[in-house]
Short mmCIF file of C-alpha atoms and ligand atoms in Angstrom, two decimals:
data_model
loop_
_atom_site.label_atom_id
_atom_site.label_comp_id
_atom_site.label_asym_id
_atom_site.label_seq_id
_atom_site.Cartn_x
_atom_site.Cartn_y
_atom_site.Cartn_z
CA MET A 389 0.00 0.00 0.00
CA ARG A 390 1.55 3.27 -1.14
CA ILE A 391 0.21 6.11 0.97
CA PRO A 392 0.18 9.50 -0.78
CA LEU A 393 3.08 11.81 -0.11
CA PHE A 394 3.10 15.55 -0.71
CA ALA A 395 6.42 17.38 -0.57
CA ALA A 396 6.89 21.15 -0.64
CA ASN A 397 10.16 22.25 -2.20
CA TRP A 398 10.61 25.86 -1.18
CA LYS A 399 13.84 26.12 -3.20
CA MET A 400 15.67 29.37 -2.22
CA ASN A 401 12.49 31.18 -1.16
CA GLN A 402 10.71 32.47 1.95
CA SER A 403 12.16 34.25 4.95
CA ILE A 404 12.64 32.62 8.33
CA GLY A 405 9.89 34.90 9.65
CA GLU A 406 7.39 33.33 7.25
CA ILE A 407 7.81 29.82 8.67
CA SER A 408 5.54 30.11 11.70
CA PRO A 409 2.47 31.62 10.00
CA TYR A 410 2.85 29.15 7.12
CA ILE A 411 2.99 26.09 9.37
CA GLU A 412 0.11 27.34 11.54
CA ALA A 413 -2.08 27.90 8.48
CA LEU A 414 -1.13 24.60 6.82
CA SER A 415 -1.51 22.44 9.85
CA SER A 416 -4.89 23.89 10.85
CA ARG A 417 -6.08 23.26 7.30
CA LEU A 418 -4.78 19.66 7.29
CA GLN A 419 -6.52 18.91 10.60
CA LYS A 420 -9.88 19.31 8.88
CA PHE A 421 -9.16 16.64 6.27
CA PRO A 422 -10.38 13.10 6.59
CA GLY A 423 -7.55 10.66 7.18
CA GLN A 424 -4.69 11.00 9.58
CA LEU A 425 -1.58 12.94 8.68
CA GLY A 426 1.45 10.69 8.99
CA LYS A 427 -0.67 7.53 8.79
CA ASN A 428 -2.96 7.83 5.76
CA TYR A 429 -0.83 10.43 3.99
CA GLN A 430 2.45 12.24 4.54
CA VAL A 431 3.45 15.86 4.12
CA VAL A 432 7.11 16.89 3.89
CA ILE A 433 8.33 20.49 3.88
CA ALA A 434 11.78 21.13 2.41
CA PRO A 435 12.83 24.70 3.20
CA PRO A 436 16.29 26.09 2.43
CA ALA A 437 19.01 24.54 4.63
CA THR A 438 19.33 27.86 6.46
CA HIS A 439 15.72 27.46 7.66
CA LEU A 440 15.81 23.84 8.84
CA GLN A 441 16.46 24.53 12.49
CA ALA A 442 13.70 27.14 12.75
CA MET A 443 11.30 24.95 10.78
CA GLY A 444 12.13 21.92 12.95
CA ALA A 445 11.23 23.89 16.07
CA VAL A 446 7.84 24.88 14.65
CA ILE A 447 6.63 21.60 13.11
CA GLY A 448 7.27 19.44 16.20
CA GLY A 449 4.20 17.39 17.14
CA LYS A 450 2.18 18.48 14.10
CA GLY A 451 2.73 15.37 11.99
CA LEU A 452 4.57 17.30 9.30
CA GLU A 453 7.99 16.02 8.26
CA LEU A 454 11.15 17.96 7.54
CA GLY A 455 13.18 17.63 4.35
CA ALA A 456 16.42 19.13 3.04
CA GLN A 457 17.01 20.11 -0.59
CA ASN A 458 20.35 18.33 -0.97
CA CYS A 459 23.03 16.61 1.08
CA GLY A 460 26.70 15.70 0.87
CA HIS A 461 27.95 12.22 0.00
CA THR A 462 29.51 11.58 3.39
CA ALA A 463 29.00 12.47 7.04
CA SER A 464 32.02 14.76 7.47
CA GLY A 465 35.25 15.93 5.87
CA ALA A 466 36.91 18.75 3.93
CA PHE A 467 33.94 19.57 1.68
CA THR A 468 33.41 23.32 1.87
CA GLY A 469 29.81 24.35 1.36
CA GLU A 470 28.35 20.85 1.58
CA ILE A 471 25.64 19.80 4.02
CA SER A 472 26.34 16.75 6.15
CA PRO A 473 23.61 14.10 5.96
CA LYS A 474 24.54 13.13 9.52
CA THR A 475 23.86 16.65 10.76
CA LEU A 476 20.55 16.71 8.89
CA GLN A 477 19.60 13.55 10.75
CA GLU A 478 20.60 15.22 14.05
CA MET A 479 18.30 18.13 13.17
CA GLN A 480 15.27 15.78 12.95
CA CYS A 481 15.31 16.14 9.19
CA ASN A 482 14.10 12.81 7.76
CA TRP A 483 13.95 13.49 4.04
CA VAL A 484 16.30 14.91 1.44
CA ILE A 485 15.78 15.85 -2.21
CA VAL A 486 18.62 14.48 -4.36
CA GLY A 487 19.25 15.01 -8.08
CA HIS A 488 16.81 17.88 -8.55
CA SER A 489 16.98 19.21 -12.11
CA GLU A 490 18.19 22.58 -10.84
CA ARG A 491 21.15 20.79 -9.24
CA ARG A 492 21.76 18.80 -12.42
CA HIS A 493 21.38 21.66 -14.89
CA ILE A 494 22.45 24.84 -13.06
CA TYR A 495 25.12 23.34 -10.77
CA LEU A 496 26.12 20.55 -13.16
CA GLU A 497 25.79 17.70 -10.69
CA THR A 498 26.58 14.47 -12.49
CA ASP A 499 24.97 11.06 -12.07
CA ALA A 500 28.08 9.96 -10.16
CA MET A 501 27.74 12.86 -7.72
CA ILE A 502 24.04 12.19 -7.32
CA GLN A 503 24.73 8.54 -6.63
CA GLY A 504 27.20 9.60 -3.91
CA ARG A 505 24.62 11.91 -2.35
CA LEU A 506 22.02 9.13 -2.39
CA ARG A 507 24.46 6.83 -0.65
CA GLY A 508 25.30 9.53 1.90
CA ALA A 509 21.59 9.99 2.58
CA PHE A 510 20.89 6.27 3.00
CA GLU A 511 23.95 5.67 5.19
CA ASN A 512 22.71 8.39 7.53
CA GLN A 513 19.12 7.16 7.67
CA LEU A 514 17.68 9.93 5.52
CA LYS A 515 14.92 9.12 3.04
CA PRO A 516 15.85 10.39 -0.42
CA ILE A 517 13.40 12.01 -2.83
CA PHE A 518 15.33 11.06 -5.95
CA CYS A 519 14.48 13.29 -8.93
CA VAL A 520 14.62 12.36 -12.61
CA GLY A 521 13.27 14.01 -15.73
CA GLU A 522 13.96 15.00 -19.31
CA THR A 523 14.39 18.44 -20.95
CA LEU A 524 12.05 19.69 -23.66
CA ALA A 525 14.64 19.02 -26.37
CA GLU A 526 15.04 15.44 -25.13
CA ARG A 527 11.26 14.90 -25.12
CA LYS A 528 10.92 16.36 -28.60
CA ALA A 529 13.67 14.05 -29.80
CA GLY A 530 11.75 11.04 -28.42
CA LYS A 531 14.41 10.40 -25.77
CA THR A 532 12.30 10.70 -22.61
CA GLU A 533 12.58 7.03 -21.62
CA SER A 534 16.25 6.68 -22.43
CA VAL A 535 17.12 9.84 -20.46
CA VAL A 536 15.08 8.77 -17.45
CA GLU A 537 16.54 5.27 -17.64
CA GLY A 538 20.07 6.73 -17.72
CA GLN A 539 19.30 8.68 -14.55
CA LEU A 540 17.79 5.61 -12.86
CA LEU A 541 20.92 3.53 -13.45
CA VAL A 542 22.60 5.04 -10.38
CA LEU A 543 20.15 3.03 -8.28
CA LYS A 544 21.54 -0.32 -9.35
CA GLU A 545 24.45 -0.17 -6.90
CA LEU A 546 22.21 0.89 -4.04
CA LYS A 547 19.90 -2.14 -4.06
CA ASN A 548 20.36 -3.05 -0.39
CA HIS A 549 19.35 0.42 0.73
CA LEU A 550 16.45 0.54 -1.74
CA THR A 551 15.08 -2.72 -0.39
CA ASN A 552 15.47 -1.99 3.29
CA GLN A 553 14.89 1.75 3.60
CA ASP A 554 12.13 4.17 2.66
CA TRP A 555 12.70 6.43 -0.35
CA VAL A 556 10.74 7.88 -3.24
CA ILE A 557 11.29 8.82 -6.86
CA ALA A 558 10.08 12.15 -8.22
CA TYR A 559 9.48 12.42 -11.96
CA GLU A 560 9.95 16.09 -12.79
CA PRO A 561 10.07 16.88 -16.50
CA VAL A 562 12.39 19.88 -16.75
CA TRP A 563 10.07 21.63 -19.23
CA ALA A 564 7.24 21.56 -16.70
CA ILE A 565 9.19 23.03 -13.77
CA GLY A 566 8.23 26.61 -13.00
CA THR A 567 6.68 27.09 -16.45
CA GLY A 568 2.99 26.82 -15.62
CA GLU A 569 2.79 23.98 -18.15
CA ASN A 570 2.34 20.67 -16.35
CA ALA A 571 2.74 17.29 -18.00
CA SER A 572 -0.71 16.01 -18.95
CA PRO A 573 -1.98 13.19 -16.73
CA GLN A 574 -1.38 10.80 -19.61
CA GLN A 575 2.18 12.01 -20.27
CA ALA A 576 3.02 11.74 -16.57
CA GLN A 577 1.40 8.31 -16.18
CA GLU A 578 3.35 6.96 -19.15
CA VAL A 579 6.68 7.89 -17.56
CA HIS A 580 5.62 6.78 -14.07
CA ALA A 581 4.59 3.39 -15.47
CA PHE A 582 7.91 3.17 -17.29
CA ILE A 583 9.82 3.92 -14.07
CA ARG A 584 7.87 1.28 -12.15
CA LYS A 585 8.48 -1.28 -14.88
CA TRP A 586 12.18 -0.43 -14.87
CA ALA A 587 12.31 -0.79 -11.08
CA LYS A 588 10.60 -4.18 -11.33
CA SER A 589 13.11 -5.56 -13.78
CA HIS A 590 16.28 -3.91 -12.43
CA LEU A 591 15.63 -3.68 -8.69
CA SER A 592 12.89 -6.09 -7.65
CA GLY A 593 9.13 -6.68 -7.81
CA PRO A 594 8.55 -5.75 -4.16
CA VAL A 595 10.70 -2.59 -4.43
CA ALA A 596 8.79 -1.52 -7.56
CA GLU A 597 5.48 -2.15 -5.82
CA LYS A 598 6.28 -0.32 -2.57
CA THR A 599 8.21 2.66 -3.97
CA ARG A 600 6.18 5.82 -4.34
CA ILE A 601 6.62 7.83 -7.50
CA LEU A 602 5.78 11.53 -7.16
CA TYR A 603 5.08 13.88 -10.01
CA GLY A 604 6.54 17.41 -10.00
CA GLY A 605 6.28 20.31 -12.43
CA SER A 606 3.67 23.11 -12.25
CA VAL A 607 1.39 21.16 -9.91
CA LYS A 608 -1.47 23.39 -8.76
CA PRO A 609 -4.74 23.04 -6.87
CA ASP A 610 -6.68 22.85 -10.14
CA ASN A 611 -4.58 20.25 -11.99
CA CYS A 612 -3.59 17.89 -9.17
CA ALA A 613 -6.80 15.83 -9.07
CA ASP A 614 -6.53 14.65 -12.67
CA LEU A 615 -2.87 13.80 -12.15
CA LYS A 616 -3.62 11.98 -8.91
CA ARG A 617 -6.20 9.79 -10.65
CA GLN A 618 -3.39 8.06 -12.53
CA PRO A 619 -2.55 4.67 -11.06
CA ASP A 620 1.20 5.23 -10.80
CA ILE A 621 1.14 8.78 -9.41
CA ASP A 622 1.54 8.49 -5.65
CA GLY A 623 1.86 12.15 -4.70
CA PHE A 624 3.54 15.39 -5.67
CA LEU A 625 6.73 17.38 -5.30
CA VAL A 626 5.56 20.98 -5.47
CA GLY A 627 7.63 24.12 -6.02
CA GLY A 628 5.89 27.45 -6.66
CA ALA A 629 2.44 26.42 -5.43
CA SER A 630 3.93 25.17 -2.16
CA LEU A 631 5.04 28.66 -1.13
CA GLN A 632 1.56 29.60 0.10
CA ALA A 633 0.02 27.42 2.77
CA ASP A 634 -3.37 27.88 1.13
CA SER A 635 -2.41 26.58 -2.28
CA PHE A 636 -0.26 23.73 -0.93
CA GLY A 637 -3.08 22.77 1.46
CA ALA A 638 -5.52 22.84 -1.46
CA ILE A 639 -3.25 20.50 -3.46
CA VAL A 640 -3.19 18.03 -0.57
CA GLU A 641 -6.95 18.32 -0.05
CA ASN A 642 -7.94 17.99 -3.72
CA SER A 643 -5.60 15.02 -4.17
CA LEU A 644 -6.84 13.18 -1.10
CA LYS A 645 -10.40 13.36 -2.41
CA ILE A 646 -9.30 11.16 -5.31
CA ARG A 647 -7.64 8.23 -3.55
CA SER A 648 -6.07 7.62 -0.19
P1 13P B 1270 7.14 24.05 -9.74
O1 13P B 1270 6.04 23.39 -8.94
O2 13P B 1270 7.35 25.48 -9.38
O3 13P B 1270 6.98 23.82 -11.21
O4 13P B 1270 8.50 23.33 -9.31
C1 13P B 1270 8.57 21.95 -9.33
C2 13P B 1270 9.80 21.53 -8.66
O5 13P B 1270 10.89 21.75 -9.15
C3 13P B 1270 9.69 20.86 -7.36
O6 13P B 1270 10.88 20.28 -6.99
#
């Protein structure tokens, strides 16, 4: 049973002062929903690393979970500017986004680096939200599946972790991120089904069955229900629309009406 997961990726947005009102508004909205937060569905907030401590202090006891937006490949060492996965764990941060397209395309993180970060996360008991997705040029050239498969290959050496620990995949087509143009439910479902099939043949049947696959890219309150109806879409990784508690809460609410 894959319970829905909704993750807010704040990217490099919001001030520390905005955390408290946001969490108050979101959590009072979520309390009105049917189903129990943390049991029937999960909500992760990934603020900038500079906000994690303040966010951690505010979300305690509310059922919301804390996520980071990236982590280093190892617990400690001479790696200026990196964020230790061990320290994230000490800060009650359970989740970490790895391989986001902005890290791949703006900061030129390679598959090898992303694999290291995934390993660092797993070895420090963090749950990765592992992102994959093709650019518009790659889609137009008919390369969506081969690009996504190339990105998935890093998982092959992490099989033990993937079997024994919790983690999720996020399919985020680069052309849909921050553009207002989401993948259609059919386009998203096709890639999600492909990812699950790949996981079944290259990882294992049980891993493919239990692993949640989130969709990300211009998810909004008015397009999430149709996306959520797709059998292989298990939740969302939301950027812009997660910055307001109202719109993120509406995404969770409208999605939960579809399937829990
Ligand atoms: P938008 O929801 O702003 O398109 O961003 C998606 C994303 O990159 C989430 O990680």
